[in-house]
Short mmCIF file of C-alpha atoms in Angstrom, two decimals:
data_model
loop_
_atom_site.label_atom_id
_atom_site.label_comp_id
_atom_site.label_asym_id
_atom_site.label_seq_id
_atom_site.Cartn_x
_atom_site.Cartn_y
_atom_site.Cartn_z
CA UNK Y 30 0.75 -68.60 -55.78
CA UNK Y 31 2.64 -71.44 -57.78
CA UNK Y 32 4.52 -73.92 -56.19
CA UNK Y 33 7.19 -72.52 -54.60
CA UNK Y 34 10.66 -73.29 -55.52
CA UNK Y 35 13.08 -73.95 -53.30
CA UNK Y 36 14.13 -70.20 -53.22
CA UNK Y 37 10.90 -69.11 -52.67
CA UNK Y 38 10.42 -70.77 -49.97
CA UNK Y 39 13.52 -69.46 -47.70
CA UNK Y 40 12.03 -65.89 -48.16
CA UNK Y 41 10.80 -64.66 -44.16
CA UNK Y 42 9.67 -61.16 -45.84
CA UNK Y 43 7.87 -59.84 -49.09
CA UNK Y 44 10.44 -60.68 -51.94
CA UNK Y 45 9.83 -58.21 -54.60
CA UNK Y 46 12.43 -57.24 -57.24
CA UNK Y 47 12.69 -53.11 -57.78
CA UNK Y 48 15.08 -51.10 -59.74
CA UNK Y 49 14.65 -47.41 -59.52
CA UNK Y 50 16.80 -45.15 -61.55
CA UNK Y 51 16.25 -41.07 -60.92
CA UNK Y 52 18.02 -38.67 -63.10
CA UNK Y 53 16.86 -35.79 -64.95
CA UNK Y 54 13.24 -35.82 -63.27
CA UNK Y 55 13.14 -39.49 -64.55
CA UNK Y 56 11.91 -42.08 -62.30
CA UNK Y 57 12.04 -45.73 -63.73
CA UNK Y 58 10.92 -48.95 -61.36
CA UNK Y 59 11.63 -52.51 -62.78
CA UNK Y 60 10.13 -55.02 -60.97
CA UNK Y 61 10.49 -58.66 -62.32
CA UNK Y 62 10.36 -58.62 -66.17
CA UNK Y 63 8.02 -55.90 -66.01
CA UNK Y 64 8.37 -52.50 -66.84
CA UNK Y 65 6.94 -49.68 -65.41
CA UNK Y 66 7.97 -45.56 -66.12
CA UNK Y 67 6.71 -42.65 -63.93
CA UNK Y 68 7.55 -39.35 -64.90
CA UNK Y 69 7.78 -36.72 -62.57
CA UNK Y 70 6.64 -33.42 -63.17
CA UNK Y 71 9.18 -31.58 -65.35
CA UNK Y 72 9.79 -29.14 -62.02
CA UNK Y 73 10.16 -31.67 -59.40
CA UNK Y 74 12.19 -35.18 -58.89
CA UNK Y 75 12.04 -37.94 -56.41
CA UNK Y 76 14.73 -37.65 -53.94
CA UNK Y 77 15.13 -41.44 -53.77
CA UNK Y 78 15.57 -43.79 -50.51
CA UNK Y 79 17.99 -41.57 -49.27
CA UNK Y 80 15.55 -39.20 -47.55
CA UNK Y 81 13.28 -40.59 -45.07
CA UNK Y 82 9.95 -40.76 -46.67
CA UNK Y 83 6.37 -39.70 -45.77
CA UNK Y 84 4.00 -41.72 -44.37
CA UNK Y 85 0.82 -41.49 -46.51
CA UNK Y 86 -1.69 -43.73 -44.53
CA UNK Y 87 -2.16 -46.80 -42.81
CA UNK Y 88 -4.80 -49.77 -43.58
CA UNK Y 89 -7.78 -49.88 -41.85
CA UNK Y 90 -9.09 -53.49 -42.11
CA UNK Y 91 -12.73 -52.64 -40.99
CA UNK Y 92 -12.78 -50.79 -44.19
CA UNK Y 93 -11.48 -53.00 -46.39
CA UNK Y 94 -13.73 -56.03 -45.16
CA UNK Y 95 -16.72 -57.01 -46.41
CA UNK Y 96 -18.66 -58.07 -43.40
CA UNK Y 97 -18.07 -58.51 -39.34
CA UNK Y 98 -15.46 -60.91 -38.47
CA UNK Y 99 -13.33 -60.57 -41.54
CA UNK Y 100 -9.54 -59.95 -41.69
CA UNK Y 101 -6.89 -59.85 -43.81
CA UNK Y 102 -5.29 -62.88 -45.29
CA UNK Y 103 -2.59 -63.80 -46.66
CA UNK Y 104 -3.28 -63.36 -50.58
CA UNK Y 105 -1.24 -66.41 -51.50
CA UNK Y 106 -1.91 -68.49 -48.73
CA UNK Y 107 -5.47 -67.60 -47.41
CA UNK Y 108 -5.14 -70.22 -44.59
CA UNK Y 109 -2.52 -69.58 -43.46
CA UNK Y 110 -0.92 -67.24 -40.53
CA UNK Y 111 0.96 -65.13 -41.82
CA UNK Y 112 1.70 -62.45 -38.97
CA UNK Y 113 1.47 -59.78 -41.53
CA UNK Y 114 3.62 -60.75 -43.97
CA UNK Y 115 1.86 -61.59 -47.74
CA UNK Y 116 -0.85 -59.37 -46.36
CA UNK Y 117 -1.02 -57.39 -49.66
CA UNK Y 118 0.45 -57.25 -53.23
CA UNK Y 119 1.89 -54.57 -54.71
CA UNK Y 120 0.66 -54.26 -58.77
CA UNK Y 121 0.56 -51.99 -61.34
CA UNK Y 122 -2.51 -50.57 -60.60
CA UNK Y 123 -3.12 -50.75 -56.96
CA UNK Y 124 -2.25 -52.60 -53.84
CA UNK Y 125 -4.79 -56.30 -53.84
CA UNK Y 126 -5.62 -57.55 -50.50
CA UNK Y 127 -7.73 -60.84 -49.49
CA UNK Y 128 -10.19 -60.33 -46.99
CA UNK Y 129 -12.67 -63.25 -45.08
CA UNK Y 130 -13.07 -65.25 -41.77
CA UNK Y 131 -10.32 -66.43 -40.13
CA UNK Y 132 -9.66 -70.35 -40.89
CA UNK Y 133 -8.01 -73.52 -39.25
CA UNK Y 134 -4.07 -73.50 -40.82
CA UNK Y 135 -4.23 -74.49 -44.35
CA UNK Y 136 -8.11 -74.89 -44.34
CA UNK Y 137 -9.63 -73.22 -48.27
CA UNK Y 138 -10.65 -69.98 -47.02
CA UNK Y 139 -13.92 -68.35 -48.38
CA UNK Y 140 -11.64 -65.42 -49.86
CA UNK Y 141 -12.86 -61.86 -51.21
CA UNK Y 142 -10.30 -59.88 -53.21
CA UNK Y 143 -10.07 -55.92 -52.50
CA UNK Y 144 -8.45 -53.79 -55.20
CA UNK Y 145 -6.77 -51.06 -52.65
CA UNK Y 146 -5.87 -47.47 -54.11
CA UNK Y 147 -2.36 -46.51 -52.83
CA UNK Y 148 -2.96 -42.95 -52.76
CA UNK Y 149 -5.08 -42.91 -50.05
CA UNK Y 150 -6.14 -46.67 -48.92
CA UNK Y 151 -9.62 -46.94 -49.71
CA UNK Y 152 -11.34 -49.96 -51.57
CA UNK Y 153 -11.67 -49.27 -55.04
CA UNK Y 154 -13.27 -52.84 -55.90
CA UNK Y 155 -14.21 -56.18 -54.37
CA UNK Y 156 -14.44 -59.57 -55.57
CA UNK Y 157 -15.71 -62.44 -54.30
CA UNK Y 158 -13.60 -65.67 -55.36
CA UNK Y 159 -15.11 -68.38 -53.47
CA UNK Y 160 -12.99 -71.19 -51.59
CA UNK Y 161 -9.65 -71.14 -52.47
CA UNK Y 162 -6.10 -72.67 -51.63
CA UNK Y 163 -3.83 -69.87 -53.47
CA UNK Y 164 -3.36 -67.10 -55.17
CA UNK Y 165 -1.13 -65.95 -57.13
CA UNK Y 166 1.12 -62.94 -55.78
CA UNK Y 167 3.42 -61.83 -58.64
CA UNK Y 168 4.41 -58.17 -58.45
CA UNK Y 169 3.35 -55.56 -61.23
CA UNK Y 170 1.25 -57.96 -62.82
CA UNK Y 171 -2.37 -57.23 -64.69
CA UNK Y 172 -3.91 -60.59 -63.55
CA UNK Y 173 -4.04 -62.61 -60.48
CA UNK Y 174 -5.13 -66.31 -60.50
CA UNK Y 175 -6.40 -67.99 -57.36
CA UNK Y 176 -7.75 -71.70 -57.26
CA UNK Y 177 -9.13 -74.24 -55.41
CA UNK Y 178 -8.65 -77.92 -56.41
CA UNK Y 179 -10.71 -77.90 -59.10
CA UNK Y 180 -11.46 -74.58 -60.27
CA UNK Y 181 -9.34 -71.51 -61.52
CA UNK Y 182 -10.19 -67.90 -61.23
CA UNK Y 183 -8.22 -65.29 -62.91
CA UNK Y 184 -8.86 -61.49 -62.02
CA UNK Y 185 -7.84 -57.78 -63.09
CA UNK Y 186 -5.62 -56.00 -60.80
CA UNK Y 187 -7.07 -52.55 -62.11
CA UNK Y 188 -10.88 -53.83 -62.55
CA UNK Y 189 -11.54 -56.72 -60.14
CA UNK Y 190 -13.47 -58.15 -63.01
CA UNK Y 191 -13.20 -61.57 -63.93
CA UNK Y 192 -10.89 -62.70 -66.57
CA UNK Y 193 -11.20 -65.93 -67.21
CA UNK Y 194 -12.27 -69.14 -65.32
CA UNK Y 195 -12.29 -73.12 -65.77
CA UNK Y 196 -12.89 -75.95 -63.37
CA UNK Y 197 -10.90 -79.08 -64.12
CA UNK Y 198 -11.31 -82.60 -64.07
CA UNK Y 199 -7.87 -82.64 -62.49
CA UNK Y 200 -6.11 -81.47 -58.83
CA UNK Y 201 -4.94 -78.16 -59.19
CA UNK Y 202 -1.47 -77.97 -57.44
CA UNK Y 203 -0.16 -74.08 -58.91
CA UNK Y 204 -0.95 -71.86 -61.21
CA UNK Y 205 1.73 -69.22 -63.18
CA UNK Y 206 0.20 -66.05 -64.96
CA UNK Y 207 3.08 -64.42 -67.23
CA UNK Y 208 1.42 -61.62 -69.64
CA UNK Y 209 -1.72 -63.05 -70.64
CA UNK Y 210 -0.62 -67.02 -70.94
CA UNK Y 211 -1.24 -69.06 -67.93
CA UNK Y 212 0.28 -72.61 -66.73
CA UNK Y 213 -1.78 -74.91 -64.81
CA UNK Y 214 -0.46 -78.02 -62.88
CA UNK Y 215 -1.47 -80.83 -60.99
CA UNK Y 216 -2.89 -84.38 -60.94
CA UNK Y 217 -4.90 -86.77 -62.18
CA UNK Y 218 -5.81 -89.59 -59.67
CA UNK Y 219 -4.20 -90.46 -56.81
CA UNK Y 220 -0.85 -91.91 -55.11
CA UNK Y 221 1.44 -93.47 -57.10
CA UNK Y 222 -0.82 -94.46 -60.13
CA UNK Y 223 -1.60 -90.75 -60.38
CA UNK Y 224 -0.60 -88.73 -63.72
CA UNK Y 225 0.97 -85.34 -63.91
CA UNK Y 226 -0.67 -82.55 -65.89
CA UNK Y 227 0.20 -79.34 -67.34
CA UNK Y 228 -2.69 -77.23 -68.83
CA UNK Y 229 -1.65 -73.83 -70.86
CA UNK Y 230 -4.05 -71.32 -72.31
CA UNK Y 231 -4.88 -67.39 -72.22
CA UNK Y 232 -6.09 -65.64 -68.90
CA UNK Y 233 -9.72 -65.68 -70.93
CA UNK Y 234 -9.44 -69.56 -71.00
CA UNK Y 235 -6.18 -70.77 -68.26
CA UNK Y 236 -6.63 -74.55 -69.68
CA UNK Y 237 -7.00 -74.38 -73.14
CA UNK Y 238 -4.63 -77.22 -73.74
CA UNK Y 239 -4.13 -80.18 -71.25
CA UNK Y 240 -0.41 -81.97 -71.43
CA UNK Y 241 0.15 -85.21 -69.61
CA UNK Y 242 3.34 -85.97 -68.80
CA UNK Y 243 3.73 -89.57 -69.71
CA UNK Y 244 7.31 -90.03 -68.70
CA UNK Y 245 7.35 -88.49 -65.61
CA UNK Y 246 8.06 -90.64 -62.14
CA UNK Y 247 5.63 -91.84 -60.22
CA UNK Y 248 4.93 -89.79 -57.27
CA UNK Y 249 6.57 -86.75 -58.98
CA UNK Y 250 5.37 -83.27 -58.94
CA UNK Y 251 5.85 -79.94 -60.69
CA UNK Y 252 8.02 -77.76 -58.71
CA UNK Y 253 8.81 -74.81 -61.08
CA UNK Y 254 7.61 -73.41 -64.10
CA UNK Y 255 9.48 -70.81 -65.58
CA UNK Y 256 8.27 -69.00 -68.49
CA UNK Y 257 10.87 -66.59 -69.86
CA UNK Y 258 13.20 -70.01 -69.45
CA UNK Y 259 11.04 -71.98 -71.42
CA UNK Y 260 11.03 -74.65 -68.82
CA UNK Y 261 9.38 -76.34 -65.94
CA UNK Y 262 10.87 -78.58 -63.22
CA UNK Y 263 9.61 -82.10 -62.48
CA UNK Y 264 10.70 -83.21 -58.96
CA UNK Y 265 10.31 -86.78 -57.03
CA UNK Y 266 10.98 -88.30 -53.74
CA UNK Y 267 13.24 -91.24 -53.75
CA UNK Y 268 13.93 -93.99 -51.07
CA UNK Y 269 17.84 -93.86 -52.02
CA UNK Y 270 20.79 -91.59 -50.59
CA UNK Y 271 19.80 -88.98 -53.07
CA UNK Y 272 16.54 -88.34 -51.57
CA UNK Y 273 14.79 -86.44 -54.74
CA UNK Y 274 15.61 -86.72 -58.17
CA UNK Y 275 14.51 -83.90 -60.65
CA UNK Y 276 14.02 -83.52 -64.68
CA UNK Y 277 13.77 -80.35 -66.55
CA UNK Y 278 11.51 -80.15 -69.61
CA UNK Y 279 10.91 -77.31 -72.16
CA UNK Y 280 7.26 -75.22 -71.51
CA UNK Y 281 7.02 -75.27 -74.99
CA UNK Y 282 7.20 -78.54 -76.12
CA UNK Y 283 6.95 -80.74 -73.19
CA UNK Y 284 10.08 -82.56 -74.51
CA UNK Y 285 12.18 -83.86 -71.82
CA UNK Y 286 15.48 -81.82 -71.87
CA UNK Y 287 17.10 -83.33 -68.99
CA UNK Y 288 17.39 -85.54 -65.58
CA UNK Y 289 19.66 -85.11 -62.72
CA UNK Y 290 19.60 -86.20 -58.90
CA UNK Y 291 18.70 -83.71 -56.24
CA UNK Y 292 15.89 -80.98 -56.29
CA UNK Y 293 16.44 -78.50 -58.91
CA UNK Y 294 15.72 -74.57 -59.64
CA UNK Y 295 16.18 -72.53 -62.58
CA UNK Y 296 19.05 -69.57 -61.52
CA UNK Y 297 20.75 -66.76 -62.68
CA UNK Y 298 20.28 -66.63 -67.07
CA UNK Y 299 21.10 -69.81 -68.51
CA UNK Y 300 21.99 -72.02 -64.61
CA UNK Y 301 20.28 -74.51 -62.65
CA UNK Y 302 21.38 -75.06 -58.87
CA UNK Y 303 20.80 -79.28 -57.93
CA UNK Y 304 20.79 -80.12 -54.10
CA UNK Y 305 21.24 -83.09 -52.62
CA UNK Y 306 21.11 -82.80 -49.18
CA UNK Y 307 21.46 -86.56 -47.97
CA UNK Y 308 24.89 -85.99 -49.81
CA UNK Y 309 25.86 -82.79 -48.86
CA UNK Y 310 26.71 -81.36 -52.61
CA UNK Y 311 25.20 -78.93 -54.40
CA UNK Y 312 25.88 -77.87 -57.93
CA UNK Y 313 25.52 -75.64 -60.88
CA UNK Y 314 24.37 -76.84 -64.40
CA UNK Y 315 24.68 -75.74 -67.56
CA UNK Y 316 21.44 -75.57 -70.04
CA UNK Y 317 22.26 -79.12 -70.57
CA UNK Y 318 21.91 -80.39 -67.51
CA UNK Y 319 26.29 -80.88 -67.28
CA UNK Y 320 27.76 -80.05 -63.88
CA UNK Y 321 30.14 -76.88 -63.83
CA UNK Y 322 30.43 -76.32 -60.48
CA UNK Y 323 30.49 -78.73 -57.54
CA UNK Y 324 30.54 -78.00 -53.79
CA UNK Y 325 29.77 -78.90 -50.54
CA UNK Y 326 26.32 -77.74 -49.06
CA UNK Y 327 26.32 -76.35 -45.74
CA UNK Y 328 22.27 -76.91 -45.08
CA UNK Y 329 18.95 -77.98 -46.71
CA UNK Y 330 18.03 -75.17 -48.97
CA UNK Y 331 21.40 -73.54 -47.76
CA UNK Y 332 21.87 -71.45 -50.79
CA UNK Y 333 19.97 -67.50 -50.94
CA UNK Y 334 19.67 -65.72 -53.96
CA UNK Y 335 19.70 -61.81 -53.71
CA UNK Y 336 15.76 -61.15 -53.87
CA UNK Y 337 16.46 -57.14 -54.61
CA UNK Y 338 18.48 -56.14 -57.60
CA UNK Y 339 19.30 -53.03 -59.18
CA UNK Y 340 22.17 -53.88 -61.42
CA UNK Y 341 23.26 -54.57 -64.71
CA UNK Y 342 25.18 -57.80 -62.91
CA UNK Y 343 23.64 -59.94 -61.06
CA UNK Y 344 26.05 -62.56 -60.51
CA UNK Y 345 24.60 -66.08 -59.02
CA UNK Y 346 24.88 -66.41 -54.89
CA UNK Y 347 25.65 -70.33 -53.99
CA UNK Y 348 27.28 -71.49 -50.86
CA UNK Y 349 29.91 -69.00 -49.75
CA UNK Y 350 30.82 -68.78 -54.01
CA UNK Y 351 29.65 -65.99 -56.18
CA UNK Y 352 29.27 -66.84 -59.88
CA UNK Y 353 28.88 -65.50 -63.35
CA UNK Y 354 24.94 -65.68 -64.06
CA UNK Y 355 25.94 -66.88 -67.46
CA UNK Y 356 28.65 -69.13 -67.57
CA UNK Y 357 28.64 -70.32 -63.94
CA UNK Y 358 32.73 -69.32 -63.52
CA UNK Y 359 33.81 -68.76 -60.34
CA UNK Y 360 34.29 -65.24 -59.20
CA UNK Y 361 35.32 -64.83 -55.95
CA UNK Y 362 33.86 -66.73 -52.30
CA UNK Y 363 33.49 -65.18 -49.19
CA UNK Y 364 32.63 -66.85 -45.63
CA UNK Y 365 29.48 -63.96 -45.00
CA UNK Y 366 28.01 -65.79 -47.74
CA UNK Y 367 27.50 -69.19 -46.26
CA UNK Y 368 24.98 -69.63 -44.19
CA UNK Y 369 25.53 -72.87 -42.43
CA UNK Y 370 28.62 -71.19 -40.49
CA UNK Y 371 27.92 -69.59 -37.46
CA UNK Y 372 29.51 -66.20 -38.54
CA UNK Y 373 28.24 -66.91 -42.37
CA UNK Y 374 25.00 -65.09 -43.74
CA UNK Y 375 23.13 -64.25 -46.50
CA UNK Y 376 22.54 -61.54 -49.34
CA UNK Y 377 19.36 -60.05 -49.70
CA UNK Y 378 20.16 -57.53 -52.26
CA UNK Y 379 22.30 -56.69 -54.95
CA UNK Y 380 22.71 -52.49 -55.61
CA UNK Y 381 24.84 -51.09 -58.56
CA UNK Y 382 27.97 -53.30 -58.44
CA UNK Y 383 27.91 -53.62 -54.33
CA UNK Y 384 26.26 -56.88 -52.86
CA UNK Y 385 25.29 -56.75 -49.97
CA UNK Y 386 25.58 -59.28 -46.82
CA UNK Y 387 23.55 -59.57 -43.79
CA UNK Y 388 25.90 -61.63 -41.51
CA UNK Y 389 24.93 -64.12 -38.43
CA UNK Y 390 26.95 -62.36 -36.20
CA UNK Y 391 25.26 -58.83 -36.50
CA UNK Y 392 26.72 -56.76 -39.80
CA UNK Y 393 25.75 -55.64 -42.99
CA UNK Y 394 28.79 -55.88 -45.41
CA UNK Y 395 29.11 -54.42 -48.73
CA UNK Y 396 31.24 -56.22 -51.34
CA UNK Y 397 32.49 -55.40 -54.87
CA UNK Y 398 30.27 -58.02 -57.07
CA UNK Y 399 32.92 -58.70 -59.10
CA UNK Y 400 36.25 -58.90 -57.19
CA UNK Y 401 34.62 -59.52 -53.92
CA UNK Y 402 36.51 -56.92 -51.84
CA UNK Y 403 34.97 -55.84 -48.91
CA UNK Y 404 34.22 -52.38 -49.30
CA UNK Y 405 32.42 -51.62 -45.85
CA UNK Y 406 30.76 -52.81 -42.39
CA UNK Y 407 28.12 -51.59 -40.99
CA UNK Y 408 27.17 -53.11 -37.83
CA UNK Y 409 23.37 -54.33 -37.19
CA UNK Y 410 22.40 -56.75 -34.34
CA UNK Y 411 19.57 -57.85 -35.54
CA UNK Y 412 21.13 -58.01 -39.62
CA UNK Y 413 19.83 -62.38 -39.50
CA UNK Y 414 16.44 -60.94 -40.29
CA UNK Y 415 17.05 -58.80 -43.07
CA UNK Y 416 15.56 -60.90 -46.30
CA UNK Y 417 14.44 -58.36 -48.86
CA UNK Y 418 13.19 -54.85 -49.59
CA UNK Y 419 13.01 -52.10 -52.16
CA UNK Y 420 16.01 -50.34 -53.79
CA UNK Y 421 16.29 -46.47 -55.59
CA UNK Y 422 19.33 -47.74 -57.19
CA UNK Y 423 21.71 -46.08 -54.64
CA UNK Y 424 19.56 -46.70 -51.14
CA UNK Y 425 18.42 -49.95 -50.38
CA UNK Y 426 15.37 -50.09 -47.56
CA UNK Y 427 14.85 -53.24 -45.30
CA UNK Y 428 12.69 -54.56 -42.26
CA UNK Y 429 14.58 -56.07 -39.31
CA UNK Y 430 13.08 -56.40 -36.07
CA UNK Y 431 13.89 -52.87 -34.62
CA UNK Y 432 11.84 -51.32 -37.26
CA UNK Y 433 12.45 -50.05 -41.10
CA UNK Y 434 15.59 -48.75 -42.59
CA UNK Y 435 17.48 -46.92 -45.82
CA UNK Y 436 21.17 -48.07 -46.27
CA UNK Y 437 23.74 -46.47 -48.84
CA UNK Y 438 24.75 -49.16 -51.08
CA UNK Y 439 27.96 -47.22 -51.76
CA UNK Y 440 29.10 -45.85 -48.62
CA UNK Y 441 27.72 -48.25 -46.18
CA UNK Y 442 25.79 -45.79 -44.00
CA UNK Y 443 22.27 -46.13 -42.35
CA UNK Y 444 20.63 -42.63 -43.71
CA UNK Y 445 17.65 -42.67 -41.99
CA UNK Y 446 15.46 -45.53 -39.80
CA UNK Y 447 11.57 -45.83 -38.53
CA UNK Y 448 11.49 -47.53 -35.50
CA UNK Y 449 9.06 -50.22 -34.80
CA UNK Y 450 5.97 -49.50 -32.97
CA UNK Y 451 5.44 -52.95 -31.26
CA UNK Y 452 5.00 -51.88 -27.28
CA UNK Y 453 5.01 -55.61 -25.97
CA UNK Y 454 8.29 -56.10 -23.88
CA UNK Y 455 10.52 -58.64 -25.52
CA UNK Y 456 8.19 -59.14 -28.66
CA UNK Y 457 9.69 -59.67 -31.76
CA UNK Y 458 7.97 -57.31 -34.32
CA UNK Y 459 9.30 -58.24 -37.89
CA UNK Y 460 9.16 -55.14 -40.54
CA UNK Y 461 8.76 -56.47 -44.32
CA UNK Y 462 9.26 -54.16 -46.86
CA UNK Y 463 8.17 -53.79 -50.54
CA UNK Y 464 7.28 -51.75 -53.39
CA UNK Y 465 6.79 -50.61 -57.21
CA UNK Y 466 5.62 -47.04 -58.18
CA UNK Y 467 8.24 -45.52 -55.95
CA UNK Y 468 5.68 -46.05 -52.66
CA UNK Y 469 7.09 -48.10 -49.93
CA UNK Y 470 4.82 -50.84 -48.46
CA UNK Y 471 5.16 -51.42 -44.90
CA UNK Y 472 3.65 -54.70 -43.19
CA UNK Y 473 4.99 -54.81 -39.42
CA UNK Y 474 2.77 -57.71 -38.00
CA UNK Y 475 -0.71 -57.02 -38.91
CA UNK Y 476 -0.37 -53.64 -39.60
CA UNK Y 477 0.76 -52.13 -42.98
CA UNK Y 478 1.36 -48.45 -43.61
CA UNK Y 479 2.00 -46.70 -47.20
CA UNK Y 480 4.96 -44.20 -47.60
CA UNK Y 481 6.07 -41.97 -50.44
CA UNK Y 482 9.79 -40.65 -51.71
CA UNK Y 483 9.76 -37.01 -51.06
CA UNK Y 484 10.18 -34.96 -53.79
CA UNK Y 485 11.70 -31.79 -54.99
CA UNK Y 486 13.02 -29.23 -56.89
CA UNK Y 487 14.68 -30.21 -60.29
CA UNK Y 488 18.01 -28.56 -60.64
CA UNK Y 489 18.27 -28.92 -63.68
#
């Protein structure tokens, strides 16, 4: 996995972006910038989220390991406990799962990737990657890229075969895979005297062309790339009141573009979101780097974007303020929204034009992404741990700690519910939820079931 960005790294559940549109027998899932059509047959049609699926099967680890003593790991961290969660990704072709013997927290892991078939859960190929740090785990992708300090492996989602592979003469710190170019960073030498690299290339050969980045900081790091922005994000500690200061430079050129104080991320279209927490401010820029909107910040990393979406507007979540993606305007602020207030929140998903909140204080709200009007409240005690999920385009479905759920996005109402099945008296059993291809993946601690939209008859 690449470095993760400061939104990344608030996310408790799988964070996968799906759009699902059914009309007509038509199924269409967009997840990311990729783009994936199912038909259905011409007699039958998915029936959505709003009918409570069926449960096609449930992993069996002994079967997916390659030898006694294995279990899953987390794909993009390998050493790293995971309770479940990061257990498997969700592609194009198949469901990829890292297998191997248990390791010390953030120890390289001798890893083994398993290609998983989602009709029915067995192992459709295997391959061995060696020690690694990370992996990639981008959704509906035809490559993932895991790496170790010095070398890079890229393989095929559908295949297992190898791509491409390189070993550097630099630290590997992330790796991004978008289509078939790749983005390698890291460092050469150590501390402060140490250089900042960014190698691009083809999945066949991930560092055909090695960039140093002369005019970086000293101690500085690459924090983002972000390749359908054209940009990557250069962050560094300071000993000031600032605490970090970031610059943004363009992928293609390496040319500086700008510098600012705070950690920055790329959001929303054409925005960047700056934090400086020692401060207490956070703020939106333009392309340019130019402030447009300043505000207090309630905590580190306080701001959530909406990881779901299913819209043709996803306005920009920051603070308690929603905000055009393009232009940064103000729209409208709600309290739900912040979630440094004890009856604040956050929004894990954006549906059609309702956004939707999952308050502190035990609610899911729905409210009007463009006016802000609260259009319902539906209560949920447990609501804090709601993070992501998949959406239909009408019926979004979430994890909690009670189990798995569908909500209507328009009405408000809980349609149907799987309860978890942890049996341990006062144990907290956390549901994640993802998905492309129409299945729903289930992860609820270490165990991770497969369900499918009914289906039926086309009235048409």
């Amino acid at each position: 996995m690449t470095t993760l960005s400061v939104r990344t790294k608030r996310v408790l559940a799988i964070s996968l972006v799906a759009l699902a549109t059914v009309a007509s027998g038509v199924t269409s899932y967009v997840v990311g910038h990729h783009y994936d059509e199912r038909r259905e047959a011409k007699a039958m049609r998915s029936l959505g989220f709003g009918v409570r699926p069926t449960p096609l099967w449930t992993l069996d680890t002994a079967r997916v390991a390659t030898g006694p003593g294995e279990v899953l790991l987390s794909v993009a961290n390998p050493g790293t406990d995971t309770n479940g969660y990061g257990l498997l990704v969700d592609t194009d072709d198949n469901l990829i799962a890292a297998v191997g013997r248990p390791r010390a927290f953030n120890e390289v892991a001798d890893v083994t990737l398993v290609g998983i078939d989602r009709a029915d859960g067995h192992p459709i190929w295997r391959r061995p990657v060696g020690p690694v740090a990370n992996c990639t785990d981008d959704p509906v992708t035809e490559s993932i890229a895991c790496w170790s300090p010095t070398k890079v492996t890229i393989v095929d989602t559908a295949t297992g075969d190898v791509r491409g592979s390189a070993t550097t003469d630099f630290t590997v710190a992330s790796v991004t895979v978008a289509g078939d170019a790749t983005y390698v960073s890291g460092t050469r030498g150590t501390g402060f005297a140490a250089s900042m690299v960014l190698a691009t290339g083809t999945v066949g050969a991930p560092i055909a062309s090695i960039r140093t980045i002369a005019d970086a900081t000293p101690g500085a790091s690459i924090s983002d790339v972000v390749p359908d922005r054209d940009v990557f994000v250069v962050g560094a500690p300071t000993q000031d009141d600032i605490g970090s200061r970031s610059a943004v430079y363009s992928l293609d050129s390496g040319v500086r573009r700008f510098a600012v104080d705070g950690a920055v991320t790329a959001i929303g279209d054409t925005l960047f979101r700056s934090e400086t927490y020692p401060q207490g401010i956070e703020r939106l820029l333009d392309d340019t780097g130019a402030p447009v909107v300043t505000q207090r910040l309630s905590l580190p990393d306080g701001s959530f974007q909406p990881q779901v979406t299913a819209t043709d507007f996803a306005p920009v979540v920051m603070g308690n303020g929603v905000f055009d993606p393009r232009t940064g305007a103000l729209l409208w602020r709600d309290p739900v929204l912040d979630w440094g207030k004890r009856d604040g929140g956050i929004s894990p998903a954006v549906v059609g034009s309702t956004l939707i909140a999952a308050s502190l204080d035990g609610n899911l709200i729905g409210l009007d992404t463009r006016t802000g009007r609260r259009m319902w409240t539906t209560p949920l005690p447990v609501a804090f741990y709601v993070r992501s999920g998949i959406t239909d385009g009408r019926f979004f479905v979430f994890g909690d700690t009670t189990g798995m759920h569908s909500i209507d996005a328009v009405s408000g109402r809980i349609v149907w519910s799987v309860a978890s099945r942890s049996s341990s008296p006062g144990a907290i059993s956390l549901t994640s939820v993802s998905g492309s291809d129409g299945d729903i993946v289930r992860a609820e601690g270490n165990s991770i079931s497969v369900w499918r939209a009914r289906t039926g008859p086309d009235p048409t």
